[in-house]
CSV table of C-alpha atoms in Angstrom, one decimal:
chain,number,residue,atom,x,y,z
A,1,MET,CA,-11.4,15.3,-18.7
A,2,LYS,CA,-14.0,17.7,-17.4
A,3,LYS,CA,-12.8,20.9,-16.2
A,4,LEU,CA,-15.1,20.8,-13.3
A,5,GLU,CA,-13.0,17.9,-11.8
A,6,PHE,CA,-9.8,19.8,-12.2
A,7,TYR,CA,-11.7,22.7,-10.1
A,8,LEU,CA,-12.7,20.3,-7.6
A,9,THR,CA,-9.1,18.9,-6.9
A,10,LEU,CA,-7.6,22.3,-6.5
A,11,VAL,CA,-10.0,22.7,-3.6
A,12,LEU,CA,-9.8,19.3,-2.1
A,13,SER,CA,-8.7,20.0,1.1
A,14,GLU,CA,-11.9,21.9,1.7
A,15,LEU,CA,-14.4,19.5,0.0
A,16,SER,CA,-15.0,16.1,1.2
A,17,LEU,CA,-15.1,13.2,-1.2
A,18,GLY,CA,-19.1,12.9,-0.7
A,19,LYS,CA,-19.4,16.7,-1.6
A,20,GLN,CA,-17.2,16.2,-4.8
A,21,LYS,CA,-19.6,13.6,-5.9
A,22,GLN,CA,-22.6,15.4,-5.2
A,23,ILE,CA,-21.5,18.2,-7.3
A,24,THR,CA,-20.3,16.0,-10.1
A,25,SER,CA,-23.3,14.4,-10.4
A,26,ASN,CA,-25.4,17.4,-10.2
A,27,TYR,CA,-23.6,19.7,-12.5
A,28,ASN,CA,-22.1,19.2,-15.8
A,29,SER,CA,-19.3,22.3,-15.7
A,30,ILE,CA,-18.0,24.8,-13.4
A,31,ASN,CA,-19.8,27.3,-15.5
A,32,GLU,CA,-23.0,26.2,-14.5
A,33,VAL,CA,-22.3,26.0,-11.0
A,34,VAL,CA,-21.1,29.7,-10.9
A,35,SER,CA,-24.0,31.1,-13.2
A,36,ASN,CA,-26.6,29.7,-10.8
A,37,GLY,CA,-25.1,31.5,-8.0
A,38,TYR,CA,-25.2,30.5,-4.3
A,39,ASP,CA,-28.6,29.3,-4.6
A,40,ARG,CA,-30.8,26.7,-2.9
A,41,LYS,CA,-29.6,23.8,-4.9
A,42,ILE,CA,-25.6,24.2,-4.3
A,43,GLN,CA,-26.4,25.4,-0.5
A,44,THR,CA,-27.5,22.0,0.3
A,45,ILE,CA,-23.9,20.7,-1.0
A,46,LEU,CA,-21.3,23.6,-0.1
A,47,SER,CA,-21.0,26.1,2.4
A,48,GLY,CA,-20.7,29.5,1.5
A,49,ASP,CA,-16.9,29.7,2.1
A,50,GLU,CA,-16.5,26.5,0.0
A,51,TYR,CA,-18.7,28.0,-2.9
A,52,TYR,CA,-17.1,31.1,-3.0
A,53,LYS,CA,-13.4,29.7,-3.0
A,54,LEU,CA,-14.8,27.6,-6.0
A,55,VAL,CA,-16.0,30.6,-7.7
A,56,GLU,CA,-12.7,32.6,-7.0
A,57,ILE,CA,-10.6,29.5,-8.5
A,58,ALA,CA,-12.9,29.2,-11.3
A,59,THR,CA,-12.8,32.7,-12.5
A,60,SER,CA,-8.8,33.4,-11.9
A,61,GLY,CA,-7.1,31.2,-14.5
A,62,ALA,CA,-6.3,28.7,-11.8
A,63,ILE,CA,-6.8,25.6,-14.3
A,64,LYS,CA,-4.0,27.3,-16.9
A,65,ARG,CA,-1.7,27.9,-13.9
A,66,HIS,CA,-2.5,24.3,-12.8
A,67,LEU,CA,-1.7,22.7,-16.3
A,68,GLU,CA,1.6,24.6,-16.3
A,69,GLY,CA,2.6,23.3,-13.2
A,70,LEU,CA,1.9,19.8,-14.1
A,71,ARG,CA,3.9,19.9,-17.3
A,72,TYR,CA,6.9,21.7,-15.4
A,73,ASN,CA,6.9,18.8,-13.0
A,74,ASN,CA,6.4,15.9,-15.4
A,75,ILE,CA,3.0,15.0,-14.0
A,76,GLY,CA,0.0,13.7,-15.7
A,77,VAL,CA,-3.5,13.3,-14.9
A,78,ILE,CA,-6.6,11.2,-15.6
A,79,SER,CA,-10.2,11.2,-14.8
A,80,GLN,CA,-12.9,8.5,-14.9
A,81,GLU,CA,-13.4,9.4,-18.6
A,82,ASP,CA,-9.9,8.4,-19.6
A,83,SER,CA,-9.3,4.9,-21.0
A,84,MET,CA,-6.3,4.3,-18.9
A,85,PHE,CA,-8.4,5.1,-15.7
A,86,PRO,CA,-8.3,1.5,-14.0
A,87,ASP,CA,-11.7,-0.3,-14.1
A,88,SER,CA,-10.8,-1.7,-10.4
A,89,LEU,CA,-11.3,1.7,-9.4
A,90,ARG,CA,-14.3,2.9,-11.2
A,91,HIS,CA,-16.5,0.7,-9.0
A,92,ILE,CA,-15.3,1.2,-5.6
A,93,HIS,CA,-17.2,3.2,-2.9
A,94,GLU,CA,-16.5,6.9,-3.5
A,95,PRO,CA,-13.8,6.4,-6.5
A,96,PRO,CA,-11.3,9.0,-6.9
A,97,SER,CA,-12.6,11.7,-9.4
A,98,VAL,CA,-8.9,12.0,-11.0
A,99,LEU,CA,-5.6,10.6,-10.3
A,100,TYR,CA,-2.3,12.7,-10.7
A,101,TYR,CA,0.7,10.3,-11.8
A,102,LYS,CA,4.5,10.2,-12.2
A,103,GLY,CA,5.9,7.1,-14.2
A,104,ASN,CA,4.4,4.1,-16.0
A,105,LEU,CA,0.7,4.7,-16.4
A,106,SER,CA,0.3,1.3,-17.9
A,107,LEU,CA,0.6,-0.4,-14.5
A,108,LEU,CA,-2.7,0.6,-13.7
A,109,GLN,CA,-3.7,-2.1,-16.3
A,110,THR,CA,-1.9,-4.9,-14.6
A,111,ASP,CA,-2.7,-7.5,-11.8
A,112,CYS,CA,-1.9,-6.0,-8.6
A,113,ILE,CA,-1.4,-7.3,-5.3
A,114,ALA,CA,-1.3,-4.8,-2.1
A,115,ILE,CA,1.4,-5.4,0.5
A,116,VAL,CA,0.7,-3.3,3.6
A,117,GLY,CA,1.5,-3.4,7.4
A,118,SER,CA,2.9,-1.5,10.3
A,119,ARG,CA,5.1,1.4,10.1
A,120,GLY,CA,7.1,0.5,13.2
A,121,CYS,CA,7.3,-3.1,12.0
A,122,THR,CA,10.0,-5.8,13.6
A,123,ARG,CA,12.7,-7.1,11.0
A,124,TYR,CA,10.9,-10.2,10.7
A,125,GLY,CA,8.0,-7.7,9.1
A,126,MET,CA,10.6,-6.1,6.9
A,127,GLU,CA,12.1,-9.3,5.8
A,128,GLN,CA,8.8,-11.1,4.9
A,129,ALA,CA,7.5,-7.8,3.1
A,130,LYS,CA,10.7,-8.0,1.0
A,131,LYS,CA,10.6,-11.4,0.3
A,132,PHE,CA,7.0,-11.7,-0.5
A,133,ALA,CA,6.9,-8.6,-2.8
A,134,GLY,CA,10.0,-10.1,-4.7
A,135,THR,CA,8.7,-13.4,-5.3
A,136,LEU,CA,5.1,-12.1,-6.2
A,137,SER,CA,7.1,-9.5,-8.7
A,138,ARG,CA,8.6,-12.7,-10.3
A,139,ALA,CA,5.1,-14.3,-10.8
A,140,LYS,CA,4.3,-10.9,-12.8
A,141,PHE,CA,2.1,-9.3,-10.0
A,142,THR,CA,2.6,-5.5,-9.6
A,143,ILE,CA,3.2,-4.8,-5.9
A,144,VAL,CA,1.1,-1.9,-4.7
A,145,SER,CA,1.8,-0.1,-1.4
A,146,GLY,CA,1.6,3.4,0.4
A,147,LEU,CA,5.3,4.6,0.4
A,148,ALA,CA,5.1,4.7,4.2
A,149,GLU,CA,8.0,3.6,6.4
A,150,GLY,CA,8.2,0.0,7.5
A,151,VAL,CA,6.3,-2.5,5.7
A,152,ASP,CA,5.4,-0.4,2.7
A,153,THR,CA,8.9,0.8,2.2
A,154,TYR,CA,10.3,-2.9,2.0
A,155,ALA,CA,7.3,-4.2,0.0
A,156,HIS,CA,8.5,-1.5,-2.7
A,157,LEU,CA,12.1,-2.5,-2.5
A,158,GLY,CA,11.6,-6.2,-2.6
A,159,ALA,CA,9.6,-5.3,-6.0
A,160,LEU,CA,12.4,-3.0,-7.3
A,161,GLU,CA,15.4,-5.6,-6.2
A,162,SER,CA,13.5,-8.2,-8.3
A,163,LYS,CA,13.1,-6.1,-11.4
A,164,GLY,CA,9.3,-5.9,-10.8
A,165,ASN,CA,6.5,-3.5,-11.0
A,166,THR,CA,5.5,-1.5,-8.3
A,167,ILE,CA,2.9,1.4,-7.6
A,168,ALA,CA,3.1,3.8,-4.6
A,169,VAL,CA,-0.1,5.3,-3.8
A,170,MET,CA,0.5,8.7,-1.9
A,171,ALA,CA,-1.7,10.3,0.7
A,172,GLY,CA,-0.2,13.8,-0.1
A,173,GLY,CA,0.4,15.4,-3.5
A,174,LEU,CA,3.3,14.3,-6.0
A,175,ASN,CA,5.3,17.3,-5.1
A,176,ASN,CA,5.2,16.6,-1.4
A,177,ILE,CA,6.4,13.3,-0.9
A,178,TYR,CA,5.7,11.8,2.7
A,179,PRO,CA,7.6,10.7,4.7
A,180,ALA,CA,10.5,12.9,3.3
A,181,ILE,CA,12.9,10.0,4.3
A,182,ASN,CA,11.2,8.0,1.3
A,183,THR,CA,12.0,10.7,-1.4
A,184,ASN,CA,15.0,8.7,-3.1
A,185,LEU,CA,12.6,5.7,-2.8
A,186,SER,CA,9.9,7.8,-5.1
A,187,LYS,CA,12.6,8.8,-7.2
A,188,ARG,CA,13.8,5.0,-7.7
A,189,ILE,CA,10.3,3.9,-8.5
A,190,VAL,CA,10.0,6.2,-11.2
A,191,GLU,CA,13.4,5.3,-12.5
A,192,GLN,CA,12.8,1.8,-12.7
A,193,HIS,CA,9.5,2.3,-14.7
A,194,GLY,CA,7.3,2.2,-11.7
A,195,LEU,CA,4.6,4.5,-10.8
A,196,LEU,CA,3.3,7.2,-8.4
A,197,ILE,CA,-0.1,8.2,-7.9
A,198,SER,CA,-2.2,10.4,-6.1
A,199,GLU,CA,-5.9,11.9,-5.9
A,200,ASN,CA,-4.5,15.0,-4.5
A,201,VAL,CA,-3.2,18.1,-6.3
A,202,PRO,CA,0.7,18.2,-6.5
A,203,SER,CA,1.0,20.7,-3.7
A,204,PHE,CA,-1.5,18.9,-1.3
A,205,MET,CA,0.4,18.4,2.1
A,206,PRO,CA,-1.3,15.1,3.7
A,207,LYS,CA,-3.6,15.2,6.4
A,208,SER,CA,-4.8,12.4,8.6
A,209,TYR,CA,-7.9,11.6,6.7
A,210,SER,CA,-6.2,11.5,3.5
A,211,PHE,CA,-4.3,8.4,4.7
A,212,VAL,CA,-7.4,6.5,5.1
A,213,GLN,CA,-8.7,7.8,1.9
A,214,ARG,CA,-5.2,6.7,0.2
A,215,ASN,CA,-6.2,3.2,1.7
A,216,ARG,CA,-9.2,2.8,-0.2
A,217,ILE,CA,-7.4,3.3,-3.4
A,218,ILE,CA,-4.6,0.6,-2.6
A,219,ALA,CA,-7.1,-1.9,-1.8
A,220,GLY,CA,-9.3,-0.7,-4.8
A,221,LEU,CA,-6.4,-1.2,-7.2
A,222,SER,CA,-5.4,-4.7,-6.2
A,223,MET,CA,-6.8,-8.3,-6.6
A,224,GLY,CA,-5.7,-9.1,-3.1
A,225,VAL,CA,-4.3,-7.7,0.1
A,226,PHE,CA,-1.2,-9.2,1.9
A,227,SER,CA,-0.1,-8.2,5.3
A,228,PRO,CA,3.2,-9.8,6.8
A,229,GLU,CA,3.0,-8.0,10.2
A,230,MET,CA,0.3,-5.7,11.5
A,231,GLY,CA,-0.6,-4.3,15.1
A,232,LEU,CA,-4.3,-4.1,16.1
A,233,LYS,CA,-4.4,-0.4,15.7
A,234,SER,CA,-2.1,-0.3,12.7
A,235,GLY,CA,-3.5,2.1,10.1
A,236,ALA,CA,-3.2,-0.7,7.7
A,237,MET,CA,-6.3,-2.3,9.0
A,238,HIS,CA,-8.1,0.4,6.9
A,239,THR,CA,-6.7,-1.2,3.8
A,240,ILE,CA,-8.1,-4.5,5.0
A,241,ASN,CA,-11.2,-3.4,5.8
A,242,PHE,CA,-11.6,-1.6,2.5
A,243,ALA,CA,-10.5,-5.0,0.7
A,244,LEU,CA,-13.0,-7.0,2.6
A,245,ASP,CA,-15.8,-4.8,1.8
A,246,GLU,CA,-15.0,-4.6,-1.8
A,247,GLY,CA,-15.0,-8.6,-1.7
A,248,LYS,CA,-11.1,-8.7,-2.4
A,249,GLN,CA,-9.0,-11.6,-0.9
A,250,VAL,CA,-7.0,-11.0,2.4
A,251,PHE,CA,-3.8,-12.9,3.0
A,252,VAL,CA,-2.0,-12.8,6.2
A,253,LEU,CA,1.5,-14.0,7.9
A,254,PRO,CA,1.0,-15.5,11.3
A,255,GLY,CA,3.3,-14.0,13.8
A,256,ASN,CA,4.4,-14.8,17.3
A,257,VAL,CA,1.2,-14.8,19.6
A,258,SER,CA,3.2,-12.9,22.2
A,259,SER,CA,4.2,-10.0,20.2
A,260,SER,CA,2.0,-7.1,19.7
A,261,ALA,CA,3.3,-6.5,16.4
A,262,SER,CA,1.5,-9.4,14.9
A,263,ALA,CA,-1.6,-8.8,16.9
A,264,GLY,CA,-3.5,-7.6,14.0
A,265,THR,CA,-2.7,-10.2,11.7
A,266,ASN,CA,-3.0,-13.0,13.9
A,267,ASN,CA,-6.4,-11.5,15.0
A,268,LEU,CA,-7.5,-11.7,11.1
A,269,ILE,CA,-6.7,-15.3,11.1
A,270,LYS,CA,-8.5,-16.0,14.3
A,271,SER,CA,-11.5,-14.2,12.9
A,272,LEU,CA,-11.3,-16.0,9.6
A,273,GLN,CA,-11.4,-12.7,7.8
A,274,GLY,CA,-7.7,-13.4,6.2
A,275,ALA,CA,-6.4,-16.5,4.7
A,276,CYS,CA,-2.9,-17.6,6.7
A,277,VAL,CA,-0.1,-18.0,4.3
A,278,LEU,CA,3.3,-19.3,4.8
A,279,GLU,CA,5.0,-18.5,1.6
A,280,PRO,CA,4.2,-16.5,-1.7
A,281,GLN,CA,3.4,-19.5,-3.5
A,282,ASP,CA,0.2,-19.7,-1.1
A,283,ILE,CA,-1.0,-16.5,-2.7
A,284,ILE,CA,0.2,-17.0,-6.1
A,285,ALA,CA,-1.8,-20.4,-6.1
A,286,ASN,CA,-5.1,-18.4,-5.8
A,287,PHE,CA,-4.8,-16.4,-9.2
A,288,GLU,CA,-5.1,-17.8,-12.6
A,289,GLY,CA,-2.1,-16.8,-15.0
A,290,HIS,CA,0.4,-16.3,-12.7
A,291,SER,CA,3.3,-18.5,-11.8
A,292,LEU,CA,6.9,-18.4,-11.0
A,293,PRO,CA,9.6,-19.0,-13.5
A,294,LYS,CA,10.1,-22.6,-14.0
A,295,GLU,CA,13.7,-22.9,-12.4
A,296,GLU,CA,12.1,-21.0,-9.3
A,297,SER,CA,8.8,-23.0,-9.1
A,298,THR,CA,10.7,-26.5,-9.2
A,299,LYS,CA,12.8,-25.9,-6.3
A,300,THR,CA,12.3,-28.4,-3.4
A,301,PRO,CA,9.9,-26.7,-1.0
A,302,HIS,CA,10.9,-26.4,2.7
A,303,ARG,CA,10.1,-29.2,4.6
A,304,GLN,CA,7.7,-28.8,7.6
A,305,LEU,CA,9.2,-27.2,10.7
A,306,SER,CA,9.3,-29.4,13.7
A,307,LEU,CA,7.9,-28.3,17.1
A,308,ASP,CA,11.3,-27.6,18.5
A,309,GLU,CA,12.3,-25.4,15.4
A,310,GLN,CA,8.8,-23.6,15.7
A,311,LEU,CA,9.9,-22.6,19.3
A,312,ILE,CA,13.4,-21.3,18.5
A,313,LEU,CA,11.6,-19.3,15.6
A,314,GLN,CA,9.0,-17.7,17.9
A,315,THR,CA,11.4,-16.8,20.1
A,316,LEU,CA,13.8,-14.9,17.7
A,317,LYS,CA,10.9,-13.1,15.9
A,318,VAL,CA,10.3,-11.1,19.3
A,319,GLN,CA,13.9,-10.2,19.5
A,320,ASP,CA,17.1,-11.5,19.1
A,321,ALA,CA,18.8,-13.9,21.4
A,322,HIS,CA,22.0,-15.1,22.9
A,323,PHE,CA,22.7,-19.1,22.9
A,324,ASN,CA,22.3,-19.2,26.5
A,325,GLU,CA,19.2,-17.2,26.6
A,326,LEU,CA,17.7,-19.5,24.0
A,327,LEU,CA,18.9,-22.8,26.4
A,328,GLU,CA,16.9,-21.1,28.9
A,329,LYS,CA,13.7,-20.4,27.0
A,330,THR,CA,13.6,-23.5,25.2
A,331,LYS,CA,14.9,-26.0,28.0
A,332,MET,CA,16.6,-27.8,25.3
A,333,ASP,CA,20.0,-29.4,26.2
A,334,ALA,CA,23.2,-27.6,24.5
A,335,LYS,CA,23.9,-30.2,22.0
A,336,LYS,CA,20.4,-30.3,20.6
A,337,LEU,CA,19.9,-26.8,20.5
A,338,THR,CA,23.3,-26.4,18.7
A,339,SER,CA,22.4,-28.8,16.2
A,340,LEU,CA,19.0,-27.4,15.5
A,341,LEU,CA,20.7,-23.7,15.1
A,342,THR,CA,23.2,-25.2,12.8
A,343,THR,CA,20.6,-26.8,10.5
A,344,MET,CA,18.1,-23.9,10.5
A,345,GLU,CA,21.1,-21.5,9.6
A,346,ILE,CA,22.1,-23.5,6.7
A,347,ARG,CA,18.5,-23.4,5.6
A,348,GLY,CA,18.1,-19.8,5.7
A,349,LEU,CA,15.5,-19.6,8.5
A,350,ILE,CA,17.7,-17.9,11.1
A,351,LYS,CA,21.0,-15.9,11.2
A,352,LYS,CA,24.1,-16.2,13.4
A,353,LEU,CA,24.9,-12.8,14.8
A,354,ALA,CA,27.8,-11.3,16.4
A,355,GLY,CA,28.8,-12.7,20.1
A,356,ASN,CA,27.0,-16.1,19.7
A,357,ASN,CA,24.0,-14.2,19.1
A,358,PHE,CA,20.9,-15.3,16.7
A,359,GLY,CA,18.0,-13.7,14.9
A,360,VAL,CA,15.8,-14.3,12.0
C-alpha cells in the first residue's frame, strides 16, 4: 500500500473523498506533497489548515504508531493496489482508498446481497429481514448490511443463525462500534467468521456524512440490494439510490399501504425502481449459480393468499389486534374469522398471542 493513502486516512475527518481523490491522482507520495510546500497546485485542493495538518502527521512518526495500533487491535488494512480489494468497489463512484477490516477478509470475494431498511422498523420488518437473510445465506450469498439498529441488526442475525456469512460495513472506525448496543453483535460476527470493514481509521467517530458514505460501499459490494421495510425518509434510501446509479438490482417487499413504515418500499414498487418480491426464492432466481439446498428447495410452496387472508395480514402488519378488533375491521362473521385464523396460524403466517390477540 502507498504510504500516501495511510496519511490520507489519518486525516479523513478533515478531507472529503473528492479531495483525497485529487491528491492521490496528482501526487505519488507524501514526500512529494511536503517537499513542494503549500504551492499553487496544492492550494487548489487543500486549505492551509488541512495542508499543515497533513504535513504535521507526515513528519511525526504517525504511520509507525498507526501500524502498531492496528496490530494491537487485530485490525488489517488493504488498498486498491491489494489483490484482496474487491473489484466490485474499484469501479464505483469515489471508491474507498483503503478498507480497514477485522475478520474473514475472503468474504470480499464472495457473491453478496445487501439487506437494508429502517432503524425503527416494525416487527414485520425485523422478521422479514431475518427470514430473507437466513434463506439467502443458505443459498450461498453473503449478507451485507450496516450494523445499525432495526433491519440491519436482524439481517446480520439471520445470516449468523443460519451459519451463513455476513459483512458489516461501519460508518465509524472499527474501535468505535456504533450503535454501542451492537458491540456484542460485532464480536459475534467476527467469532463466526464474518467480517467488519470501514474506510475510516479505527478511532474515527461516526459523523452524519459518514453514514451516507458507508451506504455507497454497501451498495458497491453487493450484486443486489433488498429492503423488507423502509419509510420514505429512511437513510437506507441512500443505499437504494447508490445501487440504482451503479446498475444493481433492487428488490423490495410490499407492505401495508396504510403504514408509513412501508411507504418507501411501496413507493419503489409504484415507481418501478424496485422489483417486488414475496419470498427469498424470488431474489435467488435472478442470479446464476445460487440455489437452496435440495431438501429446502423441494418444499411445497405457500399457496396464494385469499383476499380475506390478505386483509387479515394487512391489518396485523400495522399492529397486533384482538379477535374482536379483527371482527370489526374485516367485517367477517366470527365462525369464518376463527377458521381463517386457525389455518393461518398453522401455516406460520400469523401468531396467536396472549388474551386472544394475534400478530404476524
